Short mmCIF file of C-alpha atoms in Angstrom, two decimals:
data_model
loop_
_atom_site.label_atom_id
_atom_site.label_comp_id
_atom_site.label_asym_id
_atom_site.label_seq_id
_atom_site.Cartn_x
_atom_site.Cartn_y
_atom_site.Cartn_z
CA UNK A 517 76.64 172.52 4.84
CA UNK A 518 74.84 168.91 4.64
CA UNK A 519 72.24 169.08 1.51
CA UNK A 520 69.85 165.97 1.64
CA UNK A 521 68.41 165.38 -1.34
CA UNK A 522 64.62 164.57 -2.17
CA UNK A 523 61.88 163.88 -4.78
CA UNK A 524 58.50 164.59 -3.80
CA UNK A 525 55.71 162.40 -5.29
CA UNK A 526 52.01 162.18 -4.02
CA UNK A 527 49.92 159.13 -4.37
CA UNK A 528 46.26 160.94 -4.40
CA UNK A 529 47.52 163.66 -2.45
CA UNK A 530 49.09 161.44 0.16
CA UNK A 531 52.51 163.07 -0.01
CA UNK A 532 56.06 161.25 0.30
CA UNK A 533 59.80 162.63 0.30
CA UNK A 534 62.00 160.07 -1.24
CA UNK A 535 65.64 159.63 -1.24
CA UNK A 536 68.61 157.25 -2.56
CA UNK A 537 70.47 155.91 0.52
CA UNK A 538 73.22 155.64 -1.88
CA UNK A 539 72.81 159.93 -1.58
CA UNK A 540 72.50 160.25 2.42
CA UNK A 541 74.66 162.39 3.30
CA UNK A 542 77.61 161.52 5.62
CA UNK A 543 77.00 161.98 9.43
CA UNK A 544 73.43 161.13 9.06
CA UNK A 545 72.21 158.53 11.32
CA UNK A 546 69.40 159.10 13.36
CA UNK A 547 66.67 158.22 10.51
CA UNK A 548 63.63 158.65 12.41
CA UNK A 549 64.90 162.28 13.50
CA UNK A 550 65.47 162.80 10.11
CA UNK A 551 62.19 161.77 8.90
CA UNK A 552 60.30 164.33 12.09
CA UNK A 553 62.20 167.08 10.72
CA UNK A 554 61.95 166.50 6.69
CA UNK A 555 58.58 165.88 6.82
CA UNK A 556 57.53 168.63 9.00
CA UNK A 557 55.10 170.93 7.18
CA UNK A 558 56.47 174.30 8.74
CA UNK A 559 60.49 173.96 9.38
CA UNK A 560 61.27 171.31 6.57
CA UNK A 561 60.01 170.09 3.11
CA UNK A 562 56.51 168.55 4.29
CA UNK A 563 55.17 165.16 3.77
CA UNK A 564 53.04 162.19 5.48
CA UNK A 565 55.74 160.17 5.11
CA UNK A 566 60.29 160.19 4.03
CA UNK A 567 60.97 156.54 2.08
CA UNK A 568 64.87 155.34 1.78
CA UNK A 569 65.27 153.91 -1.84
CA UNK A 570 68.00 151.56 -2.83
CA UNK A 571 69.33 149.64 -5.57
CA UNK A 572 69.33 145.84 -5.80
CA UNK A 573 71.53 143.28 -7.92
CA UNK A 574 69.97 139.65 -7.37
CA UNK A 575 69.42 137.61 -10.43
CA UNK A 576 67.68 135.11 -8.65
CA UNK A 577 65.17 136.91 -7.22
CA UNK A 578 64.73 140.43 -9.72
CA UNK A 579 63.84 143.60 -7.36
CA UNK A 580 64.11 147.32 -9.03
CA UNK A 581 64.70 148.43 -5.43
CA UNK A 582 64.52 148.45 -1.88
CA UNK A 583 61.91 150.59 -0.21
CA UNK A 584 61.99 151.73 3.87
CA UNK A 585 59.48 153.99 4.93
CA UNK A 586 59.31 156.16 7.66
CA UNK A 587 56.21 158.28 9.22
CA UNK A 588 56.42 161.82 10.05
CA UNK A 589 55.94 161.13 13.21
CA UNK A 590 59.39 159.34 13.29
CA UNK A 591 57.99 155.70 13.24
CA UNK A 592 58.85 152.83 10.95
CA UNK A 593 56.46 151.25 8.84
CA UNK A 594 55.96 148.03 6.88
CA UNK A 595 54.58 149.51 3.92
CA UNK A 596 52.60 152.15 1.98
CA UNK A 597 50.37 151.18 -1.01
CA UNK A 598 50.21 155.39 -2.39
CA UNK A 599 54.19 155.50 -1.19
CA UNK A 600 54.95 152.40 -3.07
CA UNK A 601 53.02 153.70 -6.31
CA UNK A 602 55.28 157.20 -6.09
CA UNK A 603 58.50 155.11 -5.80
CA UNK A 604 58.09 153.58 -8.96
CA UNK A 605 56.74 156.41 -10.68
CA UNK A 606 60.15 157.84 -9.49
CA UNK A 607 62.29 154.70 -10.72
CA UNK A 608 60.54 154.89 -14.09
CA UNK A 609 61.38 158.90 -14.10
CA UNK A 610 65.05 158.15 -13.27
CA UNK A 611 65.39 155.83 -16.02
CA UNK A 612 66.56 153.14 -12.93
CA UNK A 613 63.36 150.81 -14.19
CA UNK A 614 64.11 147.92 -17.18
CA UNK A 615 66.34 149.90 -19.54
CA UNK A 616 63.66 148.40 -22.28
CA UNK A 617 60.51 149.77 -20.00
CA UNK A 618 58.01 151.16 -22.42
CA UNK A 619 58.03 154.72 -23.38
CA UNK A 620 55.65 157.28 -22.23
CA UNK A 621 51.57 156.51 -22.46
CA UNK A 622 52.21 152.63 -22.83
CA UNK A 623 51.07 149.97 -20.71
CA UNK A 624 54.24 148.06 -19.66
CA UNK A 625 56.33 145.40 -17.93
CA UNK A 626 55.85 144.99 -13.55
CA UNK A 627 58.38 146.98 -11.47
CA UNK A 628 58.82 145.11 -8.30
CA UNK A 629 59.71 146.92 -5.26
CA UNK A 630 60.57 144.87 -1.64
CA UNK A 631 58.70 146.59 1.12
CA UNK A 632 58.78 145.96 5.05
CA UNK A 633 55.28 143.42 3.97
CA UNK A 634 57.42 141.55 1.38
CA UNK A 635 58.11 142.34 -2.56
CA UNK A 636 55.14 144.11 -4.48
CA UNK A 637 54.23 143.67 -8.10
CA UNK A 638 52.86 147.30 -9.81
CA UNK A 639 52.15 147.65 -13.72
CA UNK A 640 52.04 150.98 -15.41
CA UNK A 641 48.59 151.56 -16.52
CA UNK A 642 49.47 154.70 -18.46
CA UNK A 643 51.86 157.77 -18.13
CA UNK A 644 51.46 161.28 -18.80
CA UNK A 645 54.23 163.24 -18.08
CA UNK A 646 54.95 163.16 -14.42
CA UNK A 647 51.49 161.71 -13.59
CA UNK A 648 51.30 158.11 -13.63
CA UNK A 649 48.59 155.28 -13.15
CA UNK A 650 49.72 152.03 -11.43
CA UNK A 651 47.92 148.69 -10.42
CA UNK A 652 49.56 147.60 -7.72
CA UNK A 653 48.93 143.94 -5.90
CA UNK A 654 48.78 144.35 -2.62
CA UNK A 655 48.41 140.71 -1.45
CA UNK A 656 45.33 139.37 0.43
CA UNK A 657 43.94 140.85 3.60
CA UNK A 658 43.80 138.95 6.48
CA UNK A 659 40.76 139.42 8.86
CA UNK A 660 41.52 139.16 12.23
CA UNK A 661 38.38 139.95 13.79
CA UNK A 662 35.22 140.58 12.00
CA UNK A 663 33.01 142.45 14.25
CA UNK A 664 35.18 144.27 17.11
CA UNK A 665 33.10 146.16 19.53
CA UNK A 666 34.90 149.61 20.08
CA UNK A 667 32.44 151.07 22.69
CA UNK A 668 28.88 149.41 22.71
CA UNK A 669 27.71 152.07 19.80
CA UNK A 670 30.18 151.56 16.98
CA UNK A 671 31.93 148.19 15.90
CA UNK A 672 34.79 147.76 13.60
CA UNK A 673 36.84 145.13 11.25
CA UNK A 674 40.22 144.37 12.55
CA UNK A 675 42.35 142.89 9.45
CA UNK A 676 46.06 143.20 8.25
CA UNK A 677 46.40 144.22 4.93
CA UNK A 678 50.56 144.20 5.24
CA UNK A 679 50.14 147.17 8.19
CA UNK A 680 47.67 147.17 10.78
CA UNK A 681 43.89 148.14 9.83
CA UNK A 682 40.87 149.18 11.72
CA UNK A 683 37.89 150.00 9.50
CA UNK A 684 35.28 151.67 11.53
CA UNK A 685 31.73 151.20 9.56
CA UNK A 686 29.64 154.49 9.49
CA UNK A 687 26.22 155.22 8.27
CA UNK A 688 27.11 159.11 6.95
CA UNK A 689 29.46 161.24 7.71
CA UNK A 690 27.11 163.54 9.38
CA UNK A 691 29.14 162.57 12.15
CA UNK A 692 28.15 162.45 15.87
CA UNK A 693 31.82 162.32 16.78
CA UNK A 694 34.61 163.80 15.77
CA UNK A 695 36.22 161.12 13.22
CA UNK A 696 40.10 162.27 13.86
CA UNK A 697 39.61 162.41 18.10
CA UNK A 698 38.17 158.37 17.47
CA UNK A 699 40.97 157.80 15.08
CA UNK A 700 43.92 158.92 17.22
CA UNK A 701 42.03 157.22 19.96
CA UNK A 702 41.67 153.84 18.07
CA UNK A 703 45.27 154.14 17.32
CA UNK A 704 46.56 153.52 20.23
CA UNK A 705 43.83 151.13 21.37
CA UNK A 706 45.28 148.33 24.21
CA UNK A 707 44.03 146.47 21.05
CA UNK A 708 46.64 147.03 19.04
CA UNK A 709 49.94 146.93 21.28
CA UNK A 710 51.68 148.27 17.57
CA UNK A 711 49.23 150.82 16.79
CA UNK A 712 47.38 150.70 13.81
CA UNK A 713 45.88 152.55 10.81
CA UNK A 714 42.28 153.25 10.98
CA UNK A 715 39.67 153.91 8.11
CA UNK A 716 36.14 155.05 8.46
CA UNK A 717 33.82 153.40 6.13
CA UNK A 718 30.13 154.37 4.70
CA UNK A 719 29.05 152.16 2.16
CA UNK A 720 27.11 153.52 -0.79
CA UNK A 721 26.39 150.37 -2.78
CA UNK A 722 27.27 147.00 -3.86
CA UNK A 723 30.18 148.16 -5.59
CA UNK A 724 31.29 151.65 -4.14
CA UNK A 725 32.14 152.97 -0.62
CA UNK A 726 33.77 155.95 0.82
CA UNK A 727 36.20 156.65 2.97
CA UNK A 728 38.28 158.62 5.57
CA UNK A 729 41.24 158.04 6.72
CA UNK A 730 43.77 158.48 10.44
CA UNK A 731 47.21 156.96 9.60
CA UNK A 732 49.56 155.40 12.07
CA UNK A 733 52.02 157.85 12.27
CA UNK A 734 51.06 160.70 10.37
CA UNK A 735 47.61 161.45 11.84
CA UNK A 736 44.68 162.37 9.24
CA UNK A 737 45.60 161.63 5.31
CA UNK A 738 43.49 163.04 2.30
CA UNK A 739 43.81 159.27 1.35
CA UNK A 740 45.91 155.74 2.39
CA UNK A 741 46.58 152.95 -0.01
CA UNK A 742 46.63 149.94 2.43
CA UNK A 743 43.59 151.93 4.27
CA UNK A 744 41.61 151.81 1.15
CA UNK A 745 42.15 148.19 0.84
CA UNK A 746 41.62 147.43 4.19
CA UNK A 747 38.21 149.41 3.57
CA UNK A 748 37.50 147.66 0.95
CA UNK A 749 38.19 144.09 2.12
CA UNK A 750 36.71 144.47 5.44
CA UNK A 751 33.19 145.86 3.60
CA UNK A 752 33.77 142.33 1.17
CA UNK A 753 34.35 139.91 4.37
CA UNK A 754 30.88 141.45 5.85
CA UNK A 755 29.08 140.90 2.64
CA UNK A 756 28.53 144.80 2.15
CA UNK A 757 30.31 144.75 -1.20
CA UNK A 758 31.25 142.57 -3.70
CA UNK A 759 34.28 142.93 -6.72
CA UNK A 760 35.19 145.16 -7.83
CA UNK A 761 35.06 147.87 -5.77
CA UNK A 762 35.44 151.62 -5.80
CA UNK A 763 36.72 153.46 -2.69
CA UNK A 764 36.02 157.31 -2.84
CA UNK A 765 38.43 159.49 -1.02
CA UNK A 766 38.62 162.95 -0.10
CA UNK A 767 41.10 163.38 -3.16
CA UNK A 768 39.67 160.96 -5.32
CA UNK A 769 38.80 157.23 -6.25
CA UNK A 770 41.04 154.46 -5.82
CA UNK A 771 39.95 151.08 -7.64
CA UNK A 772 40.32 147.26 -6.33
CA UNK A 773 39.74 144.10 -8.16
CA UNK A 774 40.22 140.55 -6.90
CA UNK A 775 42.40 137.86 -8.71
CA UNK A 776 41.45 134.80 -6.27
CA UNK A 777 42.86 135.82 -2.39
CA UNK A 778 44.84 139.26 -4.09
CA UNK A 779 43.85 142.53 -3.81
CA UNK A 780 44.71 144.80 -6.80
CA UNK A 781 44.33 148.73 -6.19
CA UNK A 782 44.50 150.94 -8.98
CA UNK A 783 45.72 154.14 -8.43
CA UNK A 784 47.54 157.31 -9.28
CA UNK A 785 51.01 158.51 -8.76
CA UNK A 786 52.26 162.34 -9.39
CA UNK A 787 56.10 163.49 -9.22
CA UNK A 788 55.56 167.53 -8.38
CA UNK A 789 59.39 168.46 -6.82
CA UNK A 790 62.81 167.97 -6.65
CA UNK A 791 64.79 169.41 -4.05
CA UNK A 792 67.73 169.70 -1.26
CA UNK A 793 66.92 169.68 2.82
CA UNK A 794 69.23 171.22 5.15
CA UNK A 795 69.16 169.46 8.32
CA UNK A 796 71.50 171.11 10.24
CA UNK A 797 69.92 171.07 13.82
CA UNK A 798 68.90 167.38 13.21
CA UNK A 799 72.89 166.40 12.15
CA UNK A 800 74.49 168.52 15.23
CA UNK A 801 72.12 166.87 17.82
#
């Protein structure tokens, strides 16, 4: 029998699988199968999202590790800011961080993880237990198109944030529309020939908006890392908002400051399982 094993971590209640690919098991090859059948929420361990982890040796350039992600849907993607904050929380909790990282409820050194949108920098805030808070740079956001017209009723910022964002600006979210029918729509948009992740935005005031969120790939999130940034920076670029800026998701708030063009999130990370999957069908197909 072929055991896969996995860590589950949530980032605000956006839910990963993680495992070494130092531990796949032999035989396994077809990754985004894999990742379908993991992930599923009825037939395998459940997640948004399955992330390969691995190991890197390069004094020139120090990395803790390697991160691929894959969708549930089977896709690839470049990166995840909530994934990224659970696969340190899980380097720190494997003791495969700076063998002098600080001990439990200090602030500490960076872990730097290399992601599909290039290496990230994250600093442990504070730890209790297996709950963790991170600030995590995400980079800067570039805007690609300011004010998009998406049907003559509702317009949108287009803007890369390391994935693909659409932030669709909303007055309330006494909706007129179903949100998730517009966001799998927008999704697949001739606009974006590589999909994209799409956020719907109400602002609240100078410094706080909220959000909702319909992920490439895994379909409607409680909340997205990169689409709370791209939220956030596409309400900045409008004049909306200014620094810093609270984004409230359905599972809670996720905090961004600016140093010059970067975007810093602040945000939690939670380990909650460990576990084995048994992909039989997925191995003999």
């Amino acid at each position: 029998m072929i055991a896969l094993p996995f860590v589950k971590a949530h980032g605000a209640r956006n839910d990963f699988l993680l495992t070494w690919r130092d531990r796949l098991p032999p035989g396994i090859a077809d990754l985004p199968s894999m990742a379908r059948a993991i992930c599923d929420r009825h037939s395998g361990a459940g997640a948004d999202g399955w992330m390969l982890l691995s190991s890197i040796s390069d004094a020139a350039a120090p990395v803790h590790a390697a991160l691929e992600l894959w969708n549930s849907d089977g896709s690839p993607s470049e990166i995840s800011g909530n994934g990224t904050r659970c696969a340190a929380a899980v380097l720190i909790w494997e003791g495969r961080a700076d063998p002098g990282f600080p001990p439990e409820g200090e602030a500490g050194k960076d872990i730097r993880i290399r992601t599909g949108a290039g290496v990230k920098t994250l600093k442990l805030l504070e730890r209790h237990g297996l709950e963790f808070l991170f600030e995590m740079n995400m980079g800067a956001a570039h805007i690609e198109e300011l004010h998009w017209d998406i049907d003559g009723r509702r317009e949108a910022t287009v803007l890369n944030v390391g994935n693909p964002q659409c932030a669709v600006f909303t007055p309330d979210f006494d909706f007129d529309f179903d949100w998730r029918v517009l966001g799998a729509e927008l999704e697949s948009h001739p606009r974006f020939p590589h999909r994209t992740n799409v956020s719907f935005v109400r602002v609240l005031d100078r410094h706080t908006v909220e959000a909702r969120f319909f992920e490439r790939g895994a379909g409607a999130t409680m909340s997205s890392g990169t689409g709370a940034t791209g939220a956030a920076a596409a309400a900045v670029a409008r004049g909306l908002v200014e620094g810093p800026v609270r984004v409230l998701t359905p599972a809670g708030p996720l905090n961004f400051r600016w140093e010059g063009a970067d975007i810093l999130l602040a945000g939690p990370a939670e380990i909650v399982a460990r576990g084995e999957f048994y992909p039989g069908a997925v191995v003999r197909q």
